Every structure is written in structure tokens, then in C-alpha cells.
Coordinates of C-alpha atoms and ligand atoms in Angstrom, one line a residue:
N264 CA 22.9 1.1 -13.1
L265 CA 22.0 -0.4 -10.0
A266 CA 23.3 2.3 -7.3
L267 CA 21.7 1.0 -4.3
D268 CA 24.4 -1.5 -2.4
V269 CA 22.2 -4.4 -3.0
E270 CA 24.6 -7.3 -1.4
A271 CA 25.0 -5.0 2.0
I272 CA 21.1 -4.5 2.4
R273 CA 20.7 -8.4 1.4
D274 CA 22.7 -9.3 4.5
E275 CA 20.5 -7.6 6.8
F276 CA 17.6 -10.0 5.3
P277 CA 18.8 -13.9 6.8
I278 CA 15.3 -14.8 5.2
L279 CA 17.1 -14.3 1.5
Q280 CA 19.4 -17.0 2.1
R281 CA 16.9 -19.6 2.6
E282 CA 17.3 -22.6 0.0
F283 CA 14.3 -24.8 -1.1
D284 CA 15.5 -28.3 -2.9
G285 CA 19.0 -26.8 -2.9
Q286 CA 17.8 -23.5 -4.7
Q287 CA 18.1 -20.3 -2.8
V288 CA 15.0 -18.2 -2.4
V289 CA 14.3 -15.4 -5.1
Y290 CA 11.7 -13.3 -3.8
L291 CA 10.0 -11.4 -6.2
D292 CA 6.6 -10.7 -4.4
N293 CA 7.2 -7.8 -2.6
A294 CA 4.0 -6.0 -3.6
A295 CA 2.3 -8.8 -1.6
T296 CA 4.5 -8.0 1.6
T297 CA 8.2 -7.1 1.9
Q298 CA 10.6 -9.1 3.9
T299 CA 11.8 -7.5 7.4
P300 CA 15.4 -6.3 8.1
D301 CA 17.2 -7.3 11.3
P302 CA 17.0 -3.8 12.7
V303 CA 13.2 -3.4 12.6
V304 CA 12.9 -7.2 13.9
D305 CA 15.8 -6.4 16.4
A306 CA 13.6 -3.0 17.8
M307 CA 10.5 -5.0 18.2
S308 CA 12.5 -8.0 20.3
D309 CA 14.0 -5.0 22.4
Y310 CA 10.7 -3.6 22.8
Y311 CA 9.1 -6.7 23.9
R312 CA 12.1 -7.5 25.9
E313 CA 12.7 -4.1 27.7
S314 CA 9.7 -1.7 27.5
N315 CA 6.5 -3.9 26.9
A316 CA 3.7 -2.3 29.0
N317 CA -0.2 -1.0 28.2
V318 CA -0.1 2.5 26.6
H319 CA -1.9 6.1 27.6
R320 CA -3.3 4.7 30.9
G321 CA -0.3 3.9 33.2
I322 CA 1.6 5.5 35.6
H323 CA 4.4 3.0 36.1
H324 CA 7.9 3.8 34.0
L325 CA 7.2 0.8 31.6
S326 CA 3.9 2.0 30.6
Q327 CA 5.8 5.5 30.4
E328 CA 8.1 4.1 28.0
A329 CA 5.8 2.2 26.0
S330 CA 3.8 5.5 25.6
E331 CA 6.6 7.5 24.3
A332 CA 7.6 4.8 22.0
Y333 CA 4.0 4.5 20.6
E334 CA 3.4 8.1 20.5
T335 CA 6.3 9.1 19.2
A336 CA 6.0 6.2 16.0
H337 CA 2.9 8.7 15.2
D338 CA 5.5 12.0 15.3
R339 CA 7.8 9.8 12.9
V340 CA 5.3 8.6 10.6
A341 CA 3.9 12.3 10.3
E342 CA 7.3 13.4 9.3
F343 CA 7.9 10.8 6.4
I344 CA 4.6 11.2 4.8
G345 CA 5.1 15.3 5.3
A346 CA 2.3 15.3 7.5
D347 CA 1.7 18.1 9.9
G348 CA 1.8 16.1 13.2
R349 CA 0.6 13.1 15.0
E350 CA -2.9 14.6 15.1
E351 CA -3.1 13.4 11.4
V352 CA -1.8 9.8 11.6
I353 CA -3.8 7.2 12.7
F354 CA -2.6 3.7 13.1
T355 CA -5.0 1.0 11.5
K356 CA -4.4 -2.4 11.3
N357 CA -3.9 -2.2 7.5
T358 CA -4.5 -0.4 4.4
T359 CA -7.8 -2.4 3.9
E360 CA -9.2 -1.1 7.5
S361 CA -7.6 2.5 7.1
E362 CA -10.1 2.7 4.0
N363 CA -13.2 1.2 6.0
L364 CA -12.0 3.6 8.7
L365 CA -12.8 6.6 6.1
A366 CA -15.9 4.6 4.6
Y367 CA -17.5 4.2 8.0
S368 CA -16.8 7.1 9.7
W369 CA -17.0 9.4 7.2
G370 CA -18.9 8.0 4.4
L371 CA -21.4 6.4 5.9
N372 CA -22.7 9.7 8.0
E373 CA -21.9 12.3 4.5
L374 CA -23.1 10.0 2.0
G375 CA -26.6 10.0 0.4
P376 CA -28.8 9.1 -2.5
G377 CA -27.4 11.6 -5.3
D378 CA -24.1 11.4 -4.2
E379 CA -21.1 10.1 -6.3
V380 CA -18.1 8.2 -5.2
V381 CA -16.1 8.4 -8.7
L382 CA -13.0 5.6 -8.4
T383 CA -10.8 4.4 -11.0
E384 CA -11.1 0.8 -13.2
M385 CA -7.9 -0.3 -11.6
E386 CA -8.7 0.3 -7.6
H387 CA -8.0 -2.8 -5.5
H388 CA -10.6 -4.7 -3.5
A389 CA -9.5 -2.9 -0.2
S390 CA -11.4 0.7 -1.9
L391 CA -13.5 -1.0 -4.8
V392 CA -15.7 -3.5 -2.7
T393 CA -15.8 -1.0 0.2
W394 CA -17.2 2.1 -1.6
Q395 CA -19.2 -0.1 -3.4
Q396 CA -20.9 -1.4 -0.3
I397 CA -20.9 1.8 1.1
A398 CA -22.8 3.2 -1.5
K399 CA -25.3 0.5 -1.6
R400 CA -26.0 1.4 2.3
T401 CA -26.5 5.3 1.6
G402 CA -28.0 5.3 -1.8
A403 CA -24.7 7.0 -3.5
S404 CA -23.5 5.6 -6.4
V405 CA -20.2 4.8 -7.8
E406 CA -18.2 5.8 -10.9
Y407 CA -15.0 4.4 -12.5
I408 CA -12.4 6.1 -14.6
R409 CA -11.5 4.2 -17.2
V410 CA -8.2 2.8 -17.9
D411 CA -6.5 3.0 -21.4
E412 CA -5.1 0.4 -23.3
D413 CA -1.7 1.4 -22.0
G414 CA -2.7 1.0 -18.4
R415 CA -3.2 4.6 -17.9
L416 CA -5.9 6.7 -16.5
D417 CA -8.1 8.4 -19.2
M418 CA -7.9 11.7 -17.4
D419 CA -10.4 13.3 -19.9
H420 CA -12.9 10.7 -18.6
A421 CA -11.6 11.5 -15.2
R422 CA -12.8 15.5 -15.8
E423 CA -16.1 14.1 -17.6
L424 CA -16.8 11.9 -14.4
I425 CA -15.8 14.6 -11.6
T426 CA -18.6 17.0 -11.2
D427 CA -20.2 19.0 -8.6
D428 CA -22.0 15.7 -7.3
T429 CA -18.9 13.9 -6.9
E430 CA -18.2 13.9 -2.9
I431 CA -15.2 12.2 -3.0
V432 CA -12.3 10.5 -5.3
S433 CA -10.8 7.2 -4.6
A434 CA -7.8 6.5 -6.4
V435 CA -4.5 4.2 -6.1
H436 CA -1.3 5.9 -6.2
I437 CA 0.5 2.7 -7.7
S438 CA -1.6 0.1 -9.2
N439 CA -0.7 -3.3 -7.9
T440 CA -1.5 -4.9 -10.6
L441 CA -0.6 -2.8 -13.6
G442 CA 2.4 -0.4 -11.9
T443 CA 1.0 2.5 -12.9
I444 CA 1.8 5.6 -11.1
N445 CA -1.4 7.5 -11.3
P446 CA -1.4 11.5 -11.5
V447 CA -2.7 11.9 -7.8
G448 CA -2.0 15.6 -7.7
E449 CA -4.2 16.1 -10.6
L450 CA -7.2 14.2 -9.4
T451 CA -7.1 15.6 -6.1
E452 CA -6.9 19.3 -8.0
L453 CA -9.8 17.8 -9.8
A454 CA -12.1 17.0 -6.6
H455 CA -11.4 20.1 -5.2
E456 CA -12.6 21.8 -7.9
H457 CA -16.0 20.7 -7.3
D458 CA -15.5 20.8 -3.5
A459 CA -15.3 17.0 -3.5
L460 CA -12.4 15.4 -1.2
S461 CA -9.7 12.7 -2.4
F462 CA -8.5 9.4 -0.6
I463 CA -5.5 8.2 -2.2
D464 CA -4.8 4.2 -1.6
G465 CA -0.7 4.6 -1.1
A466 CA 0.2 1.2 -0.6
Q467 CA 2.2 0.2 -3.5
A468 CA 3.5 4.0 -3.3
V469 CA 5.0 4.7 0.5
P470 CA 7.4 1.9 0.6
N471 CA 9.2 3.0 -2.4
H472 CA 8.7 6.8 -3.5
P473 CA 9.1 9.8 -2.0
V474 CA 5.0 10.6 -0.9
D475 CA 4.3 14.2 0.5
V476 CA 0.5 14.2 1.3
K477 CA 0.7 18.0 1.5
E478 CA 2.3 18.4 -2.2
I479 CA -0.5 16.1 -3.2
D480 CA -3.0 17.8 -1.3
A481 CA -4.5 14.8 -0.5
D482 CA -7.4 14.8 2.0
F483 CA -6.8 11.1 3.4
Y484 CA -4.0 8.9 2.5
A485 CA -3.5 4.7 3.5
F486 CA -0.6 2.3 3.4
S487 CA 0.5 -0.4 5.2
G488 CA 3.5 -1.2 7.5
H489 CA 4.1 -5.2 5.9
K490 CA 4.6 -3.3 2.5
M491 CA 7.4 -0.9 3.5
A492 CA 10.1 -3.5 5.5
G493 CA 8.0 -3.2 8.6
P494 CA 5.5 -5.5 10.5
T495 CA 2.7 -6.7 9.4
G496 CA -0.8 -5.7 12.1
I497 CA 0.0 -2.0 11.1
G498 CA -1.3 0.7 8.7
V499 CA -1.8 4.2 8.8
L500 CA -4.7 6.4 7.5
Y501 CA -3.4 9.8 7.0
G502 CA -6.2 12.5 7.1
K503 CA -6.2 16.2 7.4
Q504 CA -6.4 17.4 10.8
E505 CA -10.0 19.4 10.3
L506 CA -11.3 16.4 8.8
L507 CA -10.5 14.3 11.0
E508 CA -11.9 16.4 14.0
A509 CA -15.0 16.5 12.5
M510 CA -15.4 12.7 11.6
E511 CA -17.1 10.3 14.3
P512 CA -15.5 7.1 15.1
Y513 CA -16.7 4.0 14.2
L514 CA -15.2 1.7 16.7
Y515 CA -15.3 2.6 20.5
G516 CA -13.9 1.6 23.4
G517 CA -11.0 2.3 25.8
G518 CA -8.6 5.2 24.4
M519 CA -10.6 6.7 22.2
I520 CA -12.6 8.4 25.0
R521 CA -13.1 11.9 26.9
K522 CA -15.7 11.5 29.2
V523 CA -18.1 8.8 30.0
T524 CA -21.3 8.5 31.7
F525 CA -24.2 5.9 31.7
E526 CA -26.3 8.6 29.1
E527 CA -23.6 9.7 26.9
S528 CA -20.0 9.5 25.9
T529 CA -17.2 12.3 24.2
W530 CA -14.4 11.5 22.5
G531 CA -11.1 12.0 23.1
E532 CA -8.1 14.3 21.2
L533 CA -6.3 13.1 17.8
P534 CA -5.2 10.8 17.0
W535 CA -6.3 8.6 20.2
K536 CA -10.5 9.2 19.1
F537 CA -9.6 6.8 16.4
E538 CA -7.6 4.0 18.0
P539 CA -9.8 2.2 20.6
G540 CA -8.6 -0.5 22.8
T541 CA -5.0 -1.8 23.0
P542 CA -3.2 -0.2 20.1
P543 CA -0.1 -2.1 17.7
I544 CA 2.4 -0.8 20.2
A545 CA 5.4 -3.3 19.2
E546 CA 4.0 -3.1 15.2
A547 CA 4.4 1.0 16.0
V548 CA 8.1 0.6 17.3
G549 CA 8.7 -2.0 14.0
L550 CA 7.1 1.1 11.6
H551 CA 9.6 3.2 13.2
A552 CA 12.8 1.2 12.6
A553 CA 11.4 0.5 9.2
V554 CA 10.7 4.1 8.2
D555 CA 14.5 5.0 9.7
W556 CA 15.8 2.1 7.5
L557 CA 14.0 3.1 4.6
E558 CA 15.0 7.1 4.8
E559 CA 18.5 6.1 5.5
I560 CA 18.7 4.2 2.4
G561 CA 17.0 7.3 0.5
M562 CA 13.5 7.0 -1.0
E563 CA 14.5 8.1 -4.4
Q564 CA 17.5 5.4 -4.3
I565 CA 14.8 2.9 -3.5
R566 CA 12.3 4.3 -6.3
D567 CA 15.0 4.3 -8.8
H568 CA 16.5 1.0 -8.0
E569 CA 13.0 -0.6 -8.1
Q570 CA 12.1 1.4 -11.9
E571 CA 15.4 -0.1 -13.1
L572 CA 14.7 -3.6 -12.2
A573 CA 11.3 -3.1 -13.6
R574 CA 12.3 -1.4 -16.9
Y575 CA 15.0 -4.6 -17.2
A576 CA 12.3 -7.1 -16.3
Y577 CA 10.0 -5.9 -18.6
E578 CA 12.6 -5.6 -21.8
Q579 CA 13.7 -9.2 -20.9
L580 CA 10.4 -10.2 -20.6
E581 CA 9.1 -8.3 -24.1
D582 CA 12.1 -9.7 -26.3
E583 CA 10.6 -13.5 -25.4
G584 CA 8.3 -12.5 -28.0
D585 CA 5.5 -14.9 -26.2
V586 CA 4.8 -12.7 -23.0
E587 CA 2.0 -10.1 -22.5
I588 CA 2.6 -7.3 -20.3
Y589 CA 0.0 -5.4 -18.8
G590 CA 0.3 -1.9 -17.6
P591 CA 2.7 0.9 -19.4
E592 CA 6.0 0.9 -20.7
P593 CA 8.9 1.5 -18.7
G594 CA 9.4 5.1 -17.6
E595 CA 8.2 8.0 -15.5
D596 CA 4.8 6.2 -14.8
R597 CA 5.6 2.8 -14.1
G598 CA 6.5 1.7 -10.6
G599 CA 8.5 -1.6 -9.4
L600 CA 5.8 -4.6 -10.8
V601 CA 5.3 -6.4 -13.7
S602 CA 2.1 -8.4 -14.3
F603 CA 2.6 -10.5 -17.3
N604 CA 0.5 -13.6 -18.9
L605 CA 2.8 -16.3 -20.8
E606 CA 1.0 -17.7 -24.2
G607 CA -0.8 -20.7 -23.6
V608 CA -0.1 -21.5 -20.1
H609 CA -2.2 -20.1 -17.3
A610 CA -1.3 -17.8 -14.7
H611 CA -1.4 -20.7 -11.2
D612 CA 0.4 -23.5 -13.7
L613 CA 3.5 -20.3 -14.6
T614 CA 3.8 -19.4 -11.0
S615 CA 4.0 -22.9 -10.0
I616 CA 7.1 -23.8 -12.3
M617 CA 8.4 -20.9 -10.4
N618 CA 8.3 -22.0 -7.5
D619 CA 9.8 -25.3 -8.5
H620 CA 13.1 -22.8 -8.8
T621 CA 12.0 -21.2 -5.6
I622 CA 11.0 -18.0 -7.6
A623 CA 8.4 -16.4 -5.6
V624 CA 6.1 -14.6 -7.9
R625 CA 2.1 -14.0 -7.2
A626 CA -0.6 -15.6 -9.5
G627 CA -4.0 -14.4 -9.5
D628 CA -6.6 -11.5 -9.7
H629 CA -4.1 -9.2 -6.9
C630 CA -7.5 -8.3 -5.5
T631 CA -8.9 -6.7 -8.7
Q632 CA -11.1 -8.6 -10.4
P633 CA -12.7 -6.1 -12.1
L634 CA -9.6 -4.8 -13.6
H635 CA -8.7 -8.5 -14.8
D636 CA -12.2 -8.6 -16.3
K637 CA -11.2 -5.6 -18.5
L638 CA -8.0 -6.9 -19.4
G639 CA -9.9 -10.3 -20.4
V640 CA -7.8 -12.5 -18.7
P641 CA -8.9 -14.6 -15.5
A642 CA -5.4 -14.2 -13.7
S643 CA -1.9 -12.6 -14.4
T644 CA 1.7 -13.5 -12.8
R645 CA 3.1 -10.8 -11.0
A646 CA 7.1 -10.1 -10.2
S647 CA 7.4 -7.3 -7.9
F648 CA 10.9 -6.2 -6.7
Y649 CA 12.1 -3.9 -3.6
V650 CA 16.0 -3.0 -2.6
Y651 CA 17.1 -6.4 -2.2
N652 CA 16.3 -7.9 -5.8
T653 CA 19.2 -8.3 -8.5
R654 CA 19.0 -8.3 -12.2
D655 CA 20.2 -11.5 -11.9
E656 CA 17.0 -12.7 -9.9
V657 CA 15.1 -11.7 -12.9
D658 CA 17.5 -13.6 -15.4
K659 CA 16.1 -16.3 -13.5
L660 CA 12.5 -15.6 -14.0
V661 CA 13.0 -15.3 -17.4
A662 CA 15.0 -18.3 -17.6
A663 CA 12.3 -20.7 -16.1
L664 CA 10.2 -19.6 -18.6
D665 CA 11.1 -22.3 -21.2
D666 CA 9.9 -25.4 -18.2
A667 CA 6.5 -23.5 -18.5
R668 CA 6.7 -23.7 -22.2
Q669 CA 8.2 -27.6 -22.4
L670 CA 5.5 -28.5 -20.2
F671 CA 2.4 -26.5 -21.0
A672 CA 2.2 -24.6 -24.2
Ligands
C6P200 C1 -2.8 -0.9 -3.7 C2 -3.4 -1.9 -2.6 N1 -4.3 -1.2 -1.8 C3 -4.4 -2.3 -0.9 C4 -4.0 -3.2 -0.7 C5 -4.0 -3.8 0.8 O1 -3.2 -4.3 1.4 P1 -3.4 -4.5 3.3 O2 -1.9 -4.1 3.8 O3 -3.5 -6.2 2.8 O4 -4.7 -4.5 4.0 C6 -3.1 -3.6 -1.2 C7 -2.4 -5.3 -0.8 N2 -2.4 -5.7 -2.1 C8 -1.7 -7.2 -1.9 C9 -2.3 -8.1 -1.4 S1 -3.7 -8.2 -2.5 C10 -1.1 -7.8 -3.3 O5 -0.1 -8.6 -3.3 O6 -1.1 -6.9 -4.4 C11 -2.6 -3.2 -2.3 O7 -1.8 -3.8 -3.2

């Protein structure tokens, strides 16, 4: 049963009333980006209309208001993910930049020949390509924990790969292609047993699951505002304070320094040390409002709603008999998305047919090309759900398969 009051939630998203060719949009591309509720849009508009100013350095009233808004947004995000405080929450542009910050500030300085970076085969390019390139530049090596035929991590292989030569384990919390929810606490424990660090890519987890970074005990954790009912242009890198204190910034400028002379510079305190230049102020206000909005609904309720829709979609697609579905069967370790292929129809053709019905799904490799190579398919179609989706929308998705069969199969 879907416990959320979806109709009331949908009223806060005017975009969901949009029609194309007389058909109401069916938005099932939430793993790419989620829609933005009125309270978040209003918070950002109000900021621009009433409090806009630059932060950290102004003395005047408006700058003090803008600084307060920007800094308390860090506090609110810290509370939301269970961090110790704003010192452990760095605002970036997105998950990708968060991962690059870690790779450049920590990886470039700490990795060297003989060191190993352990990833999984289901990593998004944001971490896979980043670590691959940093390894090339430092002489470190990258290894990949196998994904089994059910779309789950082979934890025996993980225990084999993670050794005293491992410097960091970097794993996706919820796969944006398979929907698999990985045992990130266990992976972190394995890393720590070998004095390695753990980085968790939480882009598909923070938006729709209760996440407590201290419970996972991850050393670093990243996610994006635009995937959690917030604005684009803001992401988060969580890091344990003692690790961030020891890290050198890799982007320099105003706002991140303590003292500058012609010869030398020293760095400011956390998190500002890693936030050079004018930051995403309005976006931080929007992210704060998004966190408030999500928590008012409840993260457990959001998780249950999405997993129920994913279960329903999985079962409906499976009943079709000619649909190949990727990732684990519905249950505790499958999140709110389903990637699949319709026999005899290329994912791009299917997604184009879906668009004829004003159904928004994603076709392609979802920035996980090595995983698609492993699956033996060039692309897949992915339906991904959020708080405003309904079973009726899943029914429309399944019904549109017939058009594709008639045209292409
Ligand atoms: C697991 C995971 N890790 C990192 C990212 C990058 O997020 P950014 O906000 O774009 O930096 C994403 C974004 N995945 C989008 C674009 S490929 C998808 O359609 O699946 C992700 O899913």
C-alpha cells in the first residue's frame, strides 16, 4: 500500500500538471534529477528578493543575513545526515565535484605506486573515471569488486580484494542502474580492518533513504541537491573532521584563506577551507528548504513508497514475459528504480516511444558503461520513482510497451 498522500504532494509540483500533445507528463526520471516543490522554489525566490548579498566578508545587514542563511544550511545538512556539525559538510557543485575534491585533495597527495583503490563494478563514472585517472597519475592501481548475476556485490570477492595495500574503498550506496542497495557499513568495516578509508557515493541514497553517516562510519560521503527535491548547482562532500583538517585544498582563492602574503598563504577553518570564491548561496537556501520538506514527509515513508513502486513496476514488467530486468528482485536491497530492456527493441527506440506517451524515462548507460558491458547490453531503459509517482503511472509505462512491440519487435 502506498502510505504517502501523493495527491497532496503532487499539488506542490506544478510541473507535474504539464501536458504535451494533450497528455499529462509522467515523470519517471528521478534518478537523473527530481522535481522541485513550491516551498523550495519559494525559499530561493525569497532569498533573491529579500536577502541577496555575498557571504563571509560583508559587514552590512544583507551580508549578515545571507551569511547566516548560508552557514545554517551547512548545520541543517549536517543534522540531516548525522554529521557532527558544519565542519564536516562541504558544499560543492554536485556529487561529481565532491568526488573530484576528495580525489584531488586526498588522492593526489596520499596515493602512490603499490597503493590500491578498490571500487565496485557498478560505480558511476563520477567515481570510476575519477579514481581511474588519479590512479594513473599517482601510480596506484584500481580494482573492482565483482557484481554477481543477481546484481549484488560479491562480498567474498570484496574480502579478497580489500587488503593492507588498499588505501581507499569507494562504493556506491544505491546503484543508479541496478537499484542495488549495497552493504556500505560492511564495506566500510572491511576497509577499516585494513587501515583503509571508505568513500560512499550516496547520490541515489540520501534523497530517498534515512542515511546516518556515523552509523555507516564512512570517512567520506557525497550527494547532490538536485536529486533530493533541491536545486541544481549544489552538492555535498561529508568528511570526518580530522581527515578534512589534514587535507590540502585543491581549489584556491578568496574565502578559503586565513593569511596571505606575497610569499605564502595559510588556510581558513572548515568547511570554508574547501569552499573558495562566492559559493552557491541561493542553492544552499534551497537545499535547506528541501531537507525540511523531505523530513516533514519522513525518510522512512519515502523509502517505503519508492520500494513499493519499484516492486510493483518490477512485477508488472516481469509479467510481460519479454522484458529483461537488471538488478536484484524487489526487497530490502533494491531501491526505487528499475532498469530493463524490451526484447527486440533498442532502449533508445523504446524511450522514444515512451516519450510519444509523454512518459519520461532514461535510456542509455546511465554513466555506468563498464557495468553495461558486463551486462552484455549497450544500453537500458530506466524508470526511477520519487514521492509524487503513482501506480497508475507505472501502468502507463507498461501499457506503452505494446506500441514499441508493434513498431520495432
Ligand atoms: C550514483 C551516482 N553517482 C554520481 C552521480 C553524479 O551526480 P551529479 O549531480 O550529476 O554530479 C549520479 C547521477 N546520475 C544521473 C546522471 S548519469 C543518472 O541519471 O543516473 C549518480 O546516479
